[in-house]
mmCIF file of N, CA and C in Angstrom:
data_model
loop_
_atom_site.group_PDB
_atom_site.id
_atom_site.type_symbol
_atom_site.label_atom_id
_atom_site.label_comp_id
_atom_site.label_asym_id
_atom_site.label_seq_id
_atom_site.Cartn_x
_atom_site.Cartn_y
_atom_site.Cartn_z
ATOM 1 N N UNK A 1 -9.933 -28.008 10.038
ATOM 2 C CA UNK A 1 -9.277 -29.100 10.733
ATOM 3 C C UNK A 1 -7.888 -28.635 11.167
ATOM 4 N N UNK A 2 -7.727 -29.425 12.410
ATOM 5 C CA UNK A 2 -6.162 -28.056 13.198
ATOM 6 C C UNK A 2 -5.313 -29.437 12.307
ATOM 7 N N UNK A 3 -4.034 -28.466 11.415
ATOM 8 C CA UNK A 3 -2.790 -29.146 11.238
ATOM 9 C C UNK A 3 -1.902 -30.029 12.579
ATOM 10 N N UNK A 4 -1.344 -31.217 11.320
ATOM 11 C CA UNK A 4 -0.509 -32.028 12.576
ATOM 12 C C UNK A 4 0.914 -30.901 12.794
ATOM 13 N N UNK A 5 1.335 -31.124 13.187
ATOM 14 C CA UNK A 5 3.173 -30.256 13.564
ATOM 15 C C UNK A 5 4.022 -29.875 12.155
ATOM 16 N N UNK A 6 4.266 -30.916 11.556
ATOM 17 C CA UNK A 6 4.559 -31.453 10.745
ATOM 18 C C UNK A 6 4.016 -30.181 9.232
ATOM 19 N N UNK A 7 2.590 -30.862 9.116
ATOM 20 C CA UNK A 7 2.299 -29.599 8.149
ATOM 21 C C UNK A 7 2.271 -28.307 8.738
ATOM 22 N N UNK A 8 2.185 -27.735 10.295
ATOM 23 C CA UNK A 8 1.822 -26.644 11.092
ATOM 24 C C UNK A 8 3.471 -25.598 9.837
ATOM 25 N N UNK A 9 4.403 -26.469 10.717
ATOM 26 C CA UNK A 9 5.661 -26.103 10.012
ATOM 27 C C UNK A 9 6.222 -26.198 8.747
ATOM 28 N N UNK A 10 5.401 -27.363 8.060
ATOM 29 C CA UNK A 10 6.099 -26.870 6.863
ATOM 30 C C UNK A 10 5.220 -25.790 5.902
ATOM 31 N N UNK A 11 3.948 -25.363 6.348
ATOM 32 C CA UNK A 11 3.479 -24.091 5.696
ATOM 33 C C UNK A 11 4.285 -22.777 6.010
ATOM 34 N N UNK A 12 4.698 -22.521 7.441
ATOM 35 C CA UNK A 12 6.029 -21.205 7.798
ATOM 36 C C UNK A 12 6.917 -21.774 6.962
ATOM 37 N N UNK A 13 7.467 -23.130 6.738
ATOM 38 C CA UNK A 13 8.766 -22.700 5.461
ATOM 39 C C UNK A 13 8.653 -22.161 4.378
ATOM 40 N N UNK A 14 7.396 -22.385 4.258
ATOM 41 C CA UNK A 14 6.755 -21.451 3.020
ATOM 42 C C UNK A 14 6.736 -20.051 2.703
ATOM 43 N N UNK A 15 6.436 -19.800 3.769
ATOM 44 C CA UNK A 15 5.912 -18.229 4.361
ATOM 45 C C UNK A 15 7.995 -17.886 4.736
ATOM 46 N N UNK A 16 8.755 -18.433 5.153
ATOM 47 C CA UNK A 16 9.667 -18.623 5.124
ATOM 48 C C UNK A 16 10.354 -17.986 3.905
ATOM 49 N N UNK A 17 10.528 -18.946 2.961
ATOM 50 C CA UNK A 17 10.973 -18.978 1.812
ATOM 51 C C UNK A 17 10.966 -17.860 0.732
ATOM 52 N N UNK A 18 9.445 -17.404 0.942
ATOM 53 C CA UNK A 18 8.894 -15.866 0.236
ATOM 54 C C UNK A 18 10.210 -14.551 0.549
ATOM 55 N N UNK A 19 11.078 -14.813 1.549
ATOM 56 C CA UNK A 19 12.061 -13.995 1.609
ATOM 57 C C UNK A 19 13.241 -13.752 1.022
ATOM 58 N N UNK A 20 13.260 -15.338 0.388
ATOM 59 C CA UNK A 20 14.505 -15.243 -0.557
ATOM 60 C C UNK A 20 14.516 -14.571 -1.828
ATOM 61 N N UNK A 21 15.932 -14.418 -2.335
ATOM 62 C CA UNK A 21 15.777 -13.361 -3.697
ATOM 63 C C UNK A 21 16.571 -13.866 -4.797
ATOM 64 N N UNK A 22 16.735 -15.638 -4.496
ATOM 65 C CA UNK A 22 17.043 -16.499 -5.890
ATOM 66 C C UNK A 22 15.730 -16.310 -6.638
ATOM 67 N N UNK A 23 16.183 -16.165 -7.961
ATOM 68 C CA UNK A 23 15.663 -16.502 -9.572
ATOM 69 C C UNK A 23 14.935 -17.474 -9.706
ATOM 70 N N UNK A 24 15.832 -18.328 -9.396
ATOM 71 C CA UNK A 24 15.663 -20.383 -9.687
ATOM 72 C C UNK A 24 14.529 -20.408 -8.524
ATOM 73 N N UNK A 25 15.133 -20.761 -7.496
ATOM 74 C CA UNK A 25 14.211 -21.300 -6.550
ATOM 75 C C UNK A 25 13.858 -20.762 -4.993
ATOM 76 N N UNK A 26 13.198 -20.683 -4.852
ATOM 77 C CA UNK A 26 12.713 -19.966 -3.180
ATOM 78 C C UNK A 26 12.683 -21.104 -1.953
ATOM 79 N N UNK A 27 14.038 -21.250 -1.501
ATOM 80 C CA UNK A 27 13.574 -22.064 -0.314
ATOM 81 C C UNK A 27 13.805 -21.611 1.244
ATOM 82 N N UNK A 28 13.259 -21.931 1.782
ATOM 83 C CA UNK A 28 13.259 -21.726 3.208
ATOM 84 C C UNK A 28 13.390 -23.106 4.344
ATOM 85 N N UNK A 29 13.784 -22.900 5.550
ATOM 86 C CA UNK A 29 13.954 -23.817 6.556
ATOM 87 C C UNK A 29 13.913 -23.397 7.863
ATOM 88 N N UNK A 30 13.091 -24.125 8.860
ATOM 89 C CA UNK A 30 12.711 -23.891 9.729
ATOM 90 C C UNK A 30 13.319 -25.122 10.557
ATOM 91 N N UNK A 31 13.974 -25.332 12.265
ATOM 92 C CA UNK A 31 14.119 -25.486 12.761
ATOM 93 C C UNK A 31 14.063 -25.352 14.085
ATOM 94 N N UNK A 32 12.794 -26.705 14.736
ATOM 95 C CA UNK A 32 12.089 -26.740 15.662
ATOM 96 C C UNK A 32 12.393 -27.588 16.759
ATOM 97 N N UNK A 33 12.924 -27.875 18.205
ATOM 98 C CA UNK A 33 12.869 -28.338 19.221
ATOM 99 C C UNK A 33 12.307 -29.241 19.411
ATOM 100 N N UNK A 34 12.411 -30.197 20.607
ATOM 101 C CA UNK A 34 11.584 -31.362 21.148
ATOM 102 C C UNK A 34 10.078 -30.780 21.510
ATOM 103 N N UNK A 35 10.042 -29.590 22.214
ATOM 104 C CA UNK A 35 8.853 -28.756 22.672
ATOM 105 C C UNK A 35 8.144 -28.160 21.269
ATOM 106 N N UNK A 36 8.316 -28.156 20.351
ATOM 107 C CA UNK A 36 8.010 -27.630 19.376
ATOM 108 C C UNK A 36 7.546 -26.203 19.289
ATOM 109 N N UNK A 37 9.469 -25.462 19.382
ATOM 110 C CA UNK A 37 9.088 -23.895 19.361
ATOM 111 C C UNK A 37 10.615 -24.012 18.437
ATOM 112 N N UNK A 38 10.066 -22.829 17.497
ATOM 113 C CA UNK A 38 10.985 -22.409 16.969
ATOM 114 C C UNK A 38 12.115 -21.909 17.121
ATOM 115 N N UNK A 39 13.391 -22.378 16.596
ATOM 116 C CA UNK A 39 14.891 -22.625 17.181
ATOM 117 C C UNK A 39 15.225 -21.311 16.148
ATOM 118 N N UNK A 40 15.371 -21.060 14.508
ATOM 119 C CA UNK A 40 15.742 -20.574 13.976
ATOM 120 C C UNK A 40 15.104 -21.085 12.837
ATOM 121 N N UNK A 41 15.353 -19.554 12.133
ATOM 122 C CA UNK A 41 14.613 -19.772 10.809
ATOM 123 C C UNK A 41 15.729 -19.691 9.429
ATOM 124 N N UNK A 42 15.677 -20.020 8.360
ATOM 125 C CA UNK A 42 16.346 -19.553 7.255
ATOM 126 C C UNK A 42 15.947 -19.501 5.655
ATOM 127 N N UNK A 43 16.700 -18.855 4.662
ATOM 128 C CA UNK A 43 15.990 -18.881 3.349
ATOM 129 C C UNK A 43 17.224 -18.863 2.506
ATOM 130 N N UNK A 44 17.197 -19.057 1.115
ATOM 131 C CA UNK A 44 18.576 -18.850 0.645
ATOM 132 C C UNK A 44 18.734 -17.638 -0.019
ATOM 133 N N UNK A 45 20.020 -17.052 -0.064
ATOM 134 C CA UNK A 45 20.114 -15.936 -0.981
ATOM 135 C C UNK A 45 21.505 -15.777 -0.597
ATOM 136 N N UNK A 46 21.815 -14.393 -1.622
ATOM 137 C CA UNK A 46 23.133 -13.932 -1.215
ATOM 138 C C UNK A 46 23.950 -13.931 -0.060
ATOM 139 N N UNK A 47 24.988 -13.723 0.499
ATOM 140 C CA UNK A 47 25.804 -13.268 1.611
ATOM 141 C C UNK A 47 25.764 -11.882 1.766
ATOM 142 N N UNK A 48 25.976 -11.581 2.913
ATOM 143 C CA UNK A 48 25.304 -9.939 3.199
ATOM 144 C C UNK A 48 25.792 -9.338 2.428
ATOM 145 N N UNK A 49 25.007 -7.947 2.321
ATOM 146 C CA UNK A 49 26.012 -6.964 1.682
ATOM 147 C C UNK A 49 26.582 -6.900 0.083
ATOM 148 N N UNK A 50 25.719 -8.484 -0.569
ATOM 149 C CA UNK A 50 26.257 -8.728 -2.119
ATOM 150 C C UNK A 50 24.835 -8.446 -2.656
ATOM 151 N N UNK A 51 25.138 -8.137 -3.852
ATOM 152 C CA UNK A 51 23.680 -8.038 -4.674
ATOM 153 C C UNK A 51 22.848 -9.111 -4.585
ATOM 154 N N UNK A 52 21.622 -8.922 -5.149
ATOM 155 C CA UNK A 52 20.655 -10.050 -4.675
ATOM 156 C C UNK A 52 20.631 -10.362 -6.237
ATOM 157 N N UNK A 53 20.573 -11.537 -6.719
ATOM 158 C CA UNK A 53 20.163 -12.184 -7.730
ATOM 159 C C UNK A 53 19.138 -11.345 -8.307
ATOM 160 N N UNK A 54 17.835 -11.768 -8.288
ATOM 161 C CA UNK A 54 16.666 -10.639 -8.213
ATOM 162 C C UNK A 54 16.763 -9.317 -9.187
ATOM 163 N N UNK A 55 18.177 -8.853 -8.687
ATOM 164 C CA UNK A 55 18.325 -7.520 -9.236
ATOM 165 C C UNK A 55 19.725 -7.797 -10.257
ATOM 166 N N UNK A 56 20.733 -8.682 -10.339
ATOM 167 C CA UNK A 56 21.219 -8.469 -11.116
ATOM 168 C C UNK A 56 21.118 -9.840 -12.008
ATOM 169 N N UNK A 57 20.797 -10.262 -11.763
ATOM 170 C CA UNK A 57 20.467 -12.009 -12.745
ATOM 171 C C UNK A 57 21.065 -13.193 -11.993
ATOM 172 N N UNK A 58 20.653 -14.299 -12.189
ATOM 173 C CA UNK A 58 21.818 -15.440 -11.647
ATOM 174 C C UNK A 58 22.414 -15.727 -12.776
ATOM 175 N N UNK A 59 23.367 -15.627 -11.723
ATOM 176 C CA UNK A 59 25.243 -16.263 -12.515
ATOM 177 C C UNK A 59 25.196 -17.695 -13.524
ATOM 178 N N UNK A 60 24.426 -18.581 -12.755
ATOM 179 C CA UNK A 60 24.329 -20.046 -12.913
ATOM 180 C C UNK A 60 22.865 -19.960 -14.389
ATOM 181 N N UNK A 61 22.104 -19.009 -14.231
ATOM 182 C CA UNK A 61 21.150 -19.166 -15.682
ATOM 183 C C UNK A 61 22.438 -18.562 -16.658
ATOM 184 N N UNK A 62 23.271 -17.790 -16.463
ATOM 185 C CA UNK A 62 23.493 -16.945 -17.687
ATOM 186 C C UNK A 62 25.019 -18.092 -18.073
ATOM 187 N N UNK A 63 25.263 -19.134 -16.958
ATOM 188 C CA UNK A 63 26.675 -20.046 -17.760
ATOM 189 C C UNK A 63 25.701 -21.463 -18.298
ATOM 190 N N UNK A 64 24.582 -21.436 -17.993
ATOM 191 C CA UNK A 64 23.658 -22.743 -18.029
ATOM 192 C C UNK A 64 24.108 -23.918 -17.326
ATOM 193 N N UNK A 65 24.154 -23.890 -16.296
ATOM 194 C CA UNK A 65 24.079 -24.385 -14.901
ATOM 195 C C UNK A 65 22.629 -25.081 -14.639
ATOM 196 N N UNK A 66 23.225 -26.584 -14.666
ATOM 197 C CA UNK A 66 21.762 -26.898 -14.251
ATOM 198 C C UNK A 66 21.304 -27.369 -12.943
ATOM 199 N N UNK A 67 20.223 -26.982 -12.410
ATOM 200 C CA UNK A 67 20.074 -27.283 -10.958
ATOM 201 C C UNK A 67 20.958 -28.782 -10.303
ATOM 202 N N UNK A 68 21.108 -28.484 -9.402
ATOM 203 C CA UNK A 68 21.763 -29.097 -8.769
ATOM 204 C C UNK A 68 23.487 -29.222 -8.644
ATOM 205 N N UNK A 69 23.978 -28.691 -9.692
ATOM 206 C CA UNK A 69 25.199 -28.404 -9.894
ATOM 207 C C UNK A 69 25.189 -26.950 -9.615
ATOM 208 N N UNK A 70 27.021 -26.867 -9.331
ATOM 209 C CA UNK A 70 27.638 -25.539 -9.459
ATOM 210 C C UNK A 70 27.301 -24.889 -8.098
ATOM 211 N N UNK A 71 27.247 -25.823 -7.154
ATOM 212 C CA UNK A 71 26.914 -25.273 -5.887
ATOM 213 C C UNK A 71 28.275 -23.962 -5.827
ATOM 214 N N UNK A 72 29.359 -24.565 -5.992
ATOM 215 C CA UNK A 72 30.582 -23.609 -5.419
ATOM 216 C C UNK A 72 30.173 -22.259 -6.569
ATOM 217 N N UNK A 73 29.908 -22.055 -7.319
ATOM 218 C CA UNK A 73 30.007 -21.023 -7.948
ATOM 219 C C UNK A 73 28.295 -19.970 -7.820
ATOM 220 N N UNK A 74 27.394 -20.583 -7.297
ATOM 221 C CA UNK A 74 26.788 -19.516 -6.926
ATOM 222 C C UNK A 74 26.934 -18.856 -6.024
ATOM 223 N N UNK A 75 26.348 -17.263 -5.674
ATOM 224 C CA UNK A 75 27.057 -16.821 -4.938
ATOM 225 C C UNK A 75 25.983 -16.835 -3.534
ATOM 226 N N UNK A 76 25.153 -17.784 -3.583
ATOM 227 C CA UNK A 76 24.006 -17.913 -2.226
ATOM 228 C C UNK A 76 24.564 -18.716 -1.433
ATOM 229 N N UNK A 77 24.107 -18.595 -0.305
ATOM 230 C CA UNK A 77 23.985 -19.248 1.237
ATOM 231 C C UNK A 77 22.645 -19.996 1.342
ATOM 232 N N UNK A 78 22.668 -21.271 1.856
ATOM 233 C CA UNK A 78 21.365 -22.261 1.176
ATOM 234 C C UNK A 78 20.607 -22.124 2.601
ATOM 235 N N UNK A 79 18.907 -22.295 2.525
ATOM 236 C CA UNK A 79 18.053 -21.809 3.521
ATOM 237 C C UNK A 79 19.010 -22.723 4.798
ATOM 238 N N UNK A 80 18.933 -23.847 4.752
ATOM 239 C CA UNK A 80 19.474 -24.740 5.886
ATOM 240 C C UNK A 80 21.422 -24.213 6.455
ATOM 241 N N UNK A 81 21.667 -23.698 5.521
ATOM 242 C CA UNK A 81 23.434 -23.488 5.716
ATOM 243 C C UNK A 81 22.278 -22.153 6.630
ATOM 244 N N UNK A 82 21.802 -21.422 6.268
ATOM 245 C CA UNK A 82 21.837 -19.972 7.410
ATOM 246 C C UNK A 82 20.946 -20.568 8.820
ATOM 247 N N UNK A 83 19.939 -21.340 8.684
ATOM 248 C CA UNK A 83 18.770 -21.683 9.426
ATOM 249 C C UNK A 83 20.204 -22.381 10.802
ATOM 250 N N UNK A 84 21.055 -23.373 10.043
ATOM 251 C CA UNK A 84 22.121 -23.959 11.069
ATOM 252 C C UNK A 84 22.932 -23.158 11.779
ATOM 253 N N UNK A 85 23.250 -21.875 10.827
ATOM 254 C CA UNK A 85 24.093 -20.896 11.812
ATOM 255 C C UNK A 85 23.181 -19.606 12.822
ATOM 256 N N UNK A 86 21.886 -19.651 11.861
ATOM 257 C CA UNK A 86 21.564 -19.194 13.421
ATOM 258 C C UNK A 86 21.345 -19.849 14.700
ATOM 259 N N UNK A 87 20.757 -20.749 14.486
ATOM 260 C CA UNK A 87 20.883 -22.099 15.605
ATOM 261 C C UNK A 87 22.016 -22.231 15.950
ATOM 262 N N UNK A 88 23.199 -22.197 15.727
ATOM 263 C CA UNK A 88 24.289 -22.544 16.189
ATOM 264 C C UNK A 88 24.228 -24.310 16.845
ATOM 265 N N UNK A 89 24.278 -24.422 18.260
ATOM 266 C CA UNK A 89 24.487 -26.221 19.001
ATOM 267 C C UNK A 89 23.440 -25.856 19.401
ATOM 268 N N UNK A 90 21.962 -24.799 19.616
ATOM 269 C CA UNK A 90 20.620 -25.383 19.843
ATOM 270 C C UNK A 90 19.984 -26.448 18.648
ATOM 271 N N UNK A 91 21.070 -26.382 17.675
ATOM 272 C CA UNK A 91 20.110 -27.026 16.756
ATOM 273 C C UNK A 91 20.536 -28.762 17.079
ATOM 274 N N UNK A 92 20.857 -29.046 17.759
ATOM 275 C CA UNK A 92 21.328 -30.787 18.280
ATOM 276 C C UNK A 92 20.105 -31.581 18.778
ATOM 277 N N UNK A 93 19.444 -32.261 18.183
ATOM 278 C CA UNK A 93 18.175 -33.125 18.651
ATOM 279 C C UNK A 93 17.412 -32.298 18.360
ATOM 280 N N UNK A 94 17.346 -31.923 17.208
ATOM 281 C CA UNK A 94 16.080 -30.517 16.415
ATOM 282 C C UNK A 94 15.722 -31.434 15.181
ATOM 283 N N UNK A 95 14.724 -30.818 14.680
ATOM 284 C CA UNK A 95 13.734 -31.271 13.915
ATOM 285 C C UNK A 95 13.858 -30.056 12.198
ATOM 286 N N UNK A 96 14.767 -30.514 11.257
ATOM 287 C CA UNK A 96 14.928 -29.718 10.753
ATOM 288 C C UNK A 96 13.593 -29.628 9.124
ATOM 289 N N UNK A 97 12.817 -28.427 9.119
ATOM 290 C CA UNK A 97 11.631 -28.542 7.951
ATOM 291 C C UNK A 97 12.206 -28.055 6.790
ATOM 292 N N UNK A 98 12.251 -28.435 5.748
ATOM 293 C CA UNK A 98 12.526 -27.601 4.723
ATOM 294 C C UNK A 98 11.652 -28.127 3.352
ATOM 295 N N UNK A 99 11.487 -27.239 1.937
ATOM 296 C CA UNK A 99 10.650 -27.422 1.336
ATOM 297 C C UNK A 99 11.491 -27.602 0.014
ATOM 298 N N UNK A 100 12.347 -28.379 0.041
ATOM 299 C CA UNK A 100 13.220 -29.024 -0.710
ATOM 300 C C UNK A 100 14.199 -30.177 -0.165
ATOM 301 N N UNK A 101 14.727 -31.163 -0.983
ATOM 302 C CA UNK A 101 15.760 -32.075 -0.480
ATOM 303 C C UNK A 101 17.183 -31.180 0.107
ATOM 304 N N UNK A 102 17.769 -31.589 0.755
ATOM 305 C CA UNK A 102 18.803 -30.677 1.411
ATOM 306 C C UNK A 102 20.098 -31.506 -0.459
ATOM 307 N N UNK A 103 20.685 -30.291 -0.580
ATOM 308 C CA UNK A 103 21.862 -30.831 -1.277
ATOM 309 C C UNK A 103 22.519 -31.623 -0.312
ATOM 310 N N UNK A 104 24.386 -32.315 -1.369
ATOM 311 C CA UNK A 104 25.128 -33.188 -0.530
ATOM 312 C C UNK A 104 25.455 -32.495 0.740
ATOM 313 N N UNK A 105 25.795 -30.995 0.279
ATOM 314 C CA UNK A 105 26.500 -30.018 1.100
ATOM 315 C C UNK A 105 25.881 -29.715 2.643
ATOM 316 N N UNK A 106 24.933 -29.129 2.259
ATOM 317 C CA UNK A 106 23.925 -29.601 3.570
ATOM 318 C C UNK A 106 23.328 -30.296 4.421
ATOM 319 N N UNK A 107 23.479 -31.434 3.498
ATOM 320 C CA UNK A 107 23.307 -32.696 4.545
ATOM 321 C C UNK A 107 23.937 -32.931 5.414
ATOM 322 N N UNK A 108 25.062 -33.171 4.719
ATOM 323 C CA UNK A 108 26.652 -33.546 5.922
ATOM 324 C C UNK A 108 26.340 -31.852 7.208
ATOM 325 N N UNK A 109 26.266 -30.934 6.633
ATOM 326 C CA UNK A 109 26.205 -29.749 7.911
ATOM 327 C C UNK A 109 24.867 -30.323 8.569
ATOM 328 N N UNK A 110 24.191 -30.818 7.851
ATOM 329 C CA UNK A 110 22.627 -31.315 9.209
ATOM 330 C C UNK A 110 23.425 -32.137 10.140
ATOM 331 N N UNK A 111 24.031 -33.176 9.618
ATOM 332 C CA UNK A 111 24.536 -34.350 9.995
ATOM 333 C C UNK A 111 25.207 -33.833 10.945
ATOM 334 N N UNK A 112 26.658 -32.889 11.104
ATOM 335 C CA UNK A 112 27.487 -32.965 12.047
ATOM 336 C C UNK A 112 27.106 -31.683 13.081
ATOM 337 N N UNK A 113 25.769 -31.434 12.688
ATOM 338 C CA UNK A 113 24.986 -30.056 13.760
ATOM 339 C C UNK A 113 24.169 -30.904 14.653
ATOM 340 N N UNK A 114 23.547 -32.130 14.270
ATOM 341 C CA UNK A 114 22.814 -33.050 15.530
ATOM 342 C C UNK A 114 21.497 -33.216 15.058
ATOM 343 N N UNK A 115 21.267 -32.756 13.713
ATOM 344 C CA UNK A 115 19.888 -32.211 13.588
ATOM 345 C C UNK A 115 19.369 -34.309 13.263
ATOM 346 N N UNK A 116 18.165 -34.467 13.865
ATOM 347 C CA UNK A 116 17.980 -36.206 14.535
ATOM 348 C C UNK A 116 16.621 -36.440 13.056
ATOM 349 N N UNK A 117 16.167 -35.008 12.797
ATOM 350 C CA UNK A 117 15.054 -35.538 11.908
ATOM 351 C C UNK A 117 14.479 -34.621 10.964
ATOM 352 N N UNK A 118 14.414 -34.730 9.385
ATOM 353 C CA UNK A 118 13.734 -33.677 8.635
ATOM 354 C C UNK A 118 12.899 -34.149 7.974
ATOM 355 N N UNK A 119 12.048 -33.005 7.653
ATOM 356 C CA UNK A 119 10.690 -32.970 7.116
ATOM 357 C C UNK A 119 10.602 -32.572 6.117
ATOM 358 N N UNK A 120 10.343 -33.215 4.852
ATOM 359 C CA UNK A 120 10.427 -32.717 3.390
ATOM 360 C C UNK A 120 9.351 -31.838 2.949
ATOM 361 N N UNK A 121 8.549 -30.689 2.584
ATOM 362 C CA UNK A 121 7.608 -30.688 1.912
ATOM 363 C C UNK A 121 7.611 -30.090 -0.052
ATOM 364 N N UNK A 122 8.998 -30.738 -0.311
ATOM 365 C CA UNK A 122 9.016 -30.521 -1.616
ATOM 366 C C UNK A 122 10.241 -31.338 -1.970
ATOM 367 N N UNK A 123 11.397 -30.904 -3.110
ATOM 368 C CA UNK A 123 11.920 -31.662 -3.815
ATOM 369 C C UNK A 123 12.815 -31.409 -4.292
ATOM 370 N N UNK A 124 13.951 -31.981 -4.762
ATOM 371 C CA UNK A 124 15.087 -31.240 -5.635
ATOM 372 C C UNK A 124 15.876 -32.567 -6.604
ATOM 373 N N UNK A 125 16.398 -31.782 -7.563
ATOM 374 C CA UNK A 125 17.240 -32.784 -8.450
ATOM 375 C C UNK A 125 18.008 -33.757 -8.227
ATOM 376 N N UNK A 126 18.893 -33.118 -7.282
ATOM 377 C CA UNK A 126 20.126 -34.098 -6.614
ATOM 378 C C UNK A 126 19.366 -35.069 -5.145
ATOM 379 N N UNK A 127 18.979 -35.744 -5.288
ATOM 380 C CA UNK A 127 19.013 -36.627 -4.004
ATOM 381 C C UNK A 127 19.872 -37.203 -3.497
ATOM 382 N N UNK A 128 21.279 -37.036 -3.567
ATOM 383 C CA UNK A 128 22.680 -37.661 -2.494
ATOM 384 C C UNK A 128 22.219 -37.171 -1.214
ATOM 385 N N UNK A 129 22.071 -36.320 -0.975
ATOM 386 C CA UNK A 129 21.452 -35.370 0.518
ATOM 387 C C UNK A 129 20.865 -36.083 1.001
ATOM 388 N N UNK A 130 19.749 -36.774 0.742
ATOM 389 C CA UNK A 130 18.924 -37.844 0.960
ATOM 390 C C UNK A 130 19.609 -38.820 1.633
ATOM 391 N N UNK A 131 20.561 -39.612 0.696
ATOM 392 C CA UNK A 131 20.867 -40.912 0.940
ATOM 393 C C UNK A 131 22.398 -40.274 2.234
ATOM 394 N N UNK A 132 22.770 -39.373 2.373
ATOM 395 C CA UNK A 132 23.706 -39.202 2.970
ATOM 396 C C UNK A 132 22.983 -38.890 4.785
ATOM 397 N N UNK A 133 22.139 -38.468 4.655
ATOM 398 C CA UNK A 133 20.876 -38.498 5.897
ATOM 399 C C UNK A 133 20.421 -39.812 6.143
ATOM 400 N N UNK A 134 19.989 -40.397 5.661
ATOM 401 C CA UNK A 134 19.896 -42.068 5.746
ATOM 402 C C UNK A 134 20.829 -42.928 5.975
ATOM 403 N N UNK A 135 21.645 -42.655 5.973
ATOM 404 C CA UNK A 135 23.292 -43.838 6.043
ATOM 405 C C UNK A 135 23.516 -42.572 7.351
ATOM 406 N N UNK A 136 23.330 -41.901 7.552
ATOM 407 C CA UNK A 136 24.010 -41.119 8.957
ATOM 408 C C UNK A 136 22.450 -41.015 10.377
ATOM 409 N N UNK A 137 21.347 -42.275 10.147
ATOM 410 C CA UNK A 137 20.614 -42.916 10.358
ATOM 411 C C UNK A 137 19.586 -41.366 10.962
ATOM 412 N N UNK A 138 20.229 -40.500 9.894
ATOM 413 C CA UNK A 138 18.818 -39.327 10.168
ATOM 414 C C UNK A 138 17.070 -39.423 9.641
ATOM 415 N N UNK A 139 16.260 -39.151 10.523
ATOM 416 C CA UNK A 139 14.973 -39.553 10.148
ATOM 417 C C UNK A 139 14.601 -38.987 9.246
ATOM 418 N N UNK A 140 14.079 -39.096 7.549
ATOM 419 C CA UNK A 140 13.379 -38.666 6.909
ATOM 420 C C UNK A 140 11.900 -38.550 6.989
ATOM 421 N N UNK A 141 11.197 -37.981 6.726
ATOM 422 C CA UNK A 141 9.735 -37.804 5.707
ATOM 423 C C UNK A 141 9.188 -36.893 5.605
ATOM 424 N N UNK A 142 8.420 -36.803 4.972
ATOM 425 C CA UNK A 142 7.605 -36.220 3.437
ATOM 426 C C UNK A 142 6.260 -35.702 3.566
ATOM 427 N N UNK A 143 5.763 -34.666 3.911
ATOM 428 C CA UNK A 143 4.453 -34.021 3.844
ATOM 429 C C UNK A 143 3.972 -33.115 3.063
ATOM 430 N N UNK A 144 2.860 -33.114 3.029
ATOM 431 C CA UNK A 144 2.435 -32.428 1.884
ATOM 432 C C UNK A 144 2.222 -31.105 1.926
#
């Protein structure tokens, strides 16, 4: 049976995500157009040029850091913070997929990049991201 858009894309965040080289969690984000072609892709991990978690441990298991906290002190770039800067202002009236809730941090960057609608296909601790997308009357939902 051919996938709707919706799941088409949130299986590449998947396939996406497999690139990152966090410990904790593997996410990825994809960002798609009115035409539905891919704008830019992203995953989280280090900033160039720094070690990858992967290889030397995360910072945040070894102070016991629990998800959702301690954003400022890890040393990653989150799938949606890179997915927005490669997009740069194509990403304005885009359709942003990702396979987690966006943190607070990211939300507000969806918010003031234009991005009009995201597609959940997974989950995270902190839901402010959520409610900060909703009060900034961005479209949510949820596929499997």
């Amino acid at each position: 049976m051919r996938p709707s858009w919706d799941e088409y894309f949130a299986k590449l965040v998947e396939d996406v995500s497999r690139r990152s080289t966090c410990t904790r969690r593997q996410i990825g984000a994809v960002i798609v157009n009115e035409g539905h072609e891919i704008v830019s892709t992203g995953y989280n991990g280090v900033v160039r040029g720094a070690p990858h978690c992967e290889d030397i441990g995360c910072i945040k298991d070894k102070m016991k850091i629990k998800s959702g906290t301690g954003h400022e002190i890890c040393p990653a770039v989150h799938a949606e913070q890179n997915a927005l800067l490669q997009a740069g202002k194509s990403a304005r009236g885009c359709t942003l997929y990702l396979n987690a809730f966006p943190c607070k941090i990211c939300a507000r960057l969806m918010v003031n990049a234009g991005i009009k609608k995201l597609v959940v296909s997974g989950s995270y601790t902190d839901e402010e991201g959520l409610r900060i997308l909703e009060d900034s009357k961005i479209q949510v939902s949820r596929v499997k």
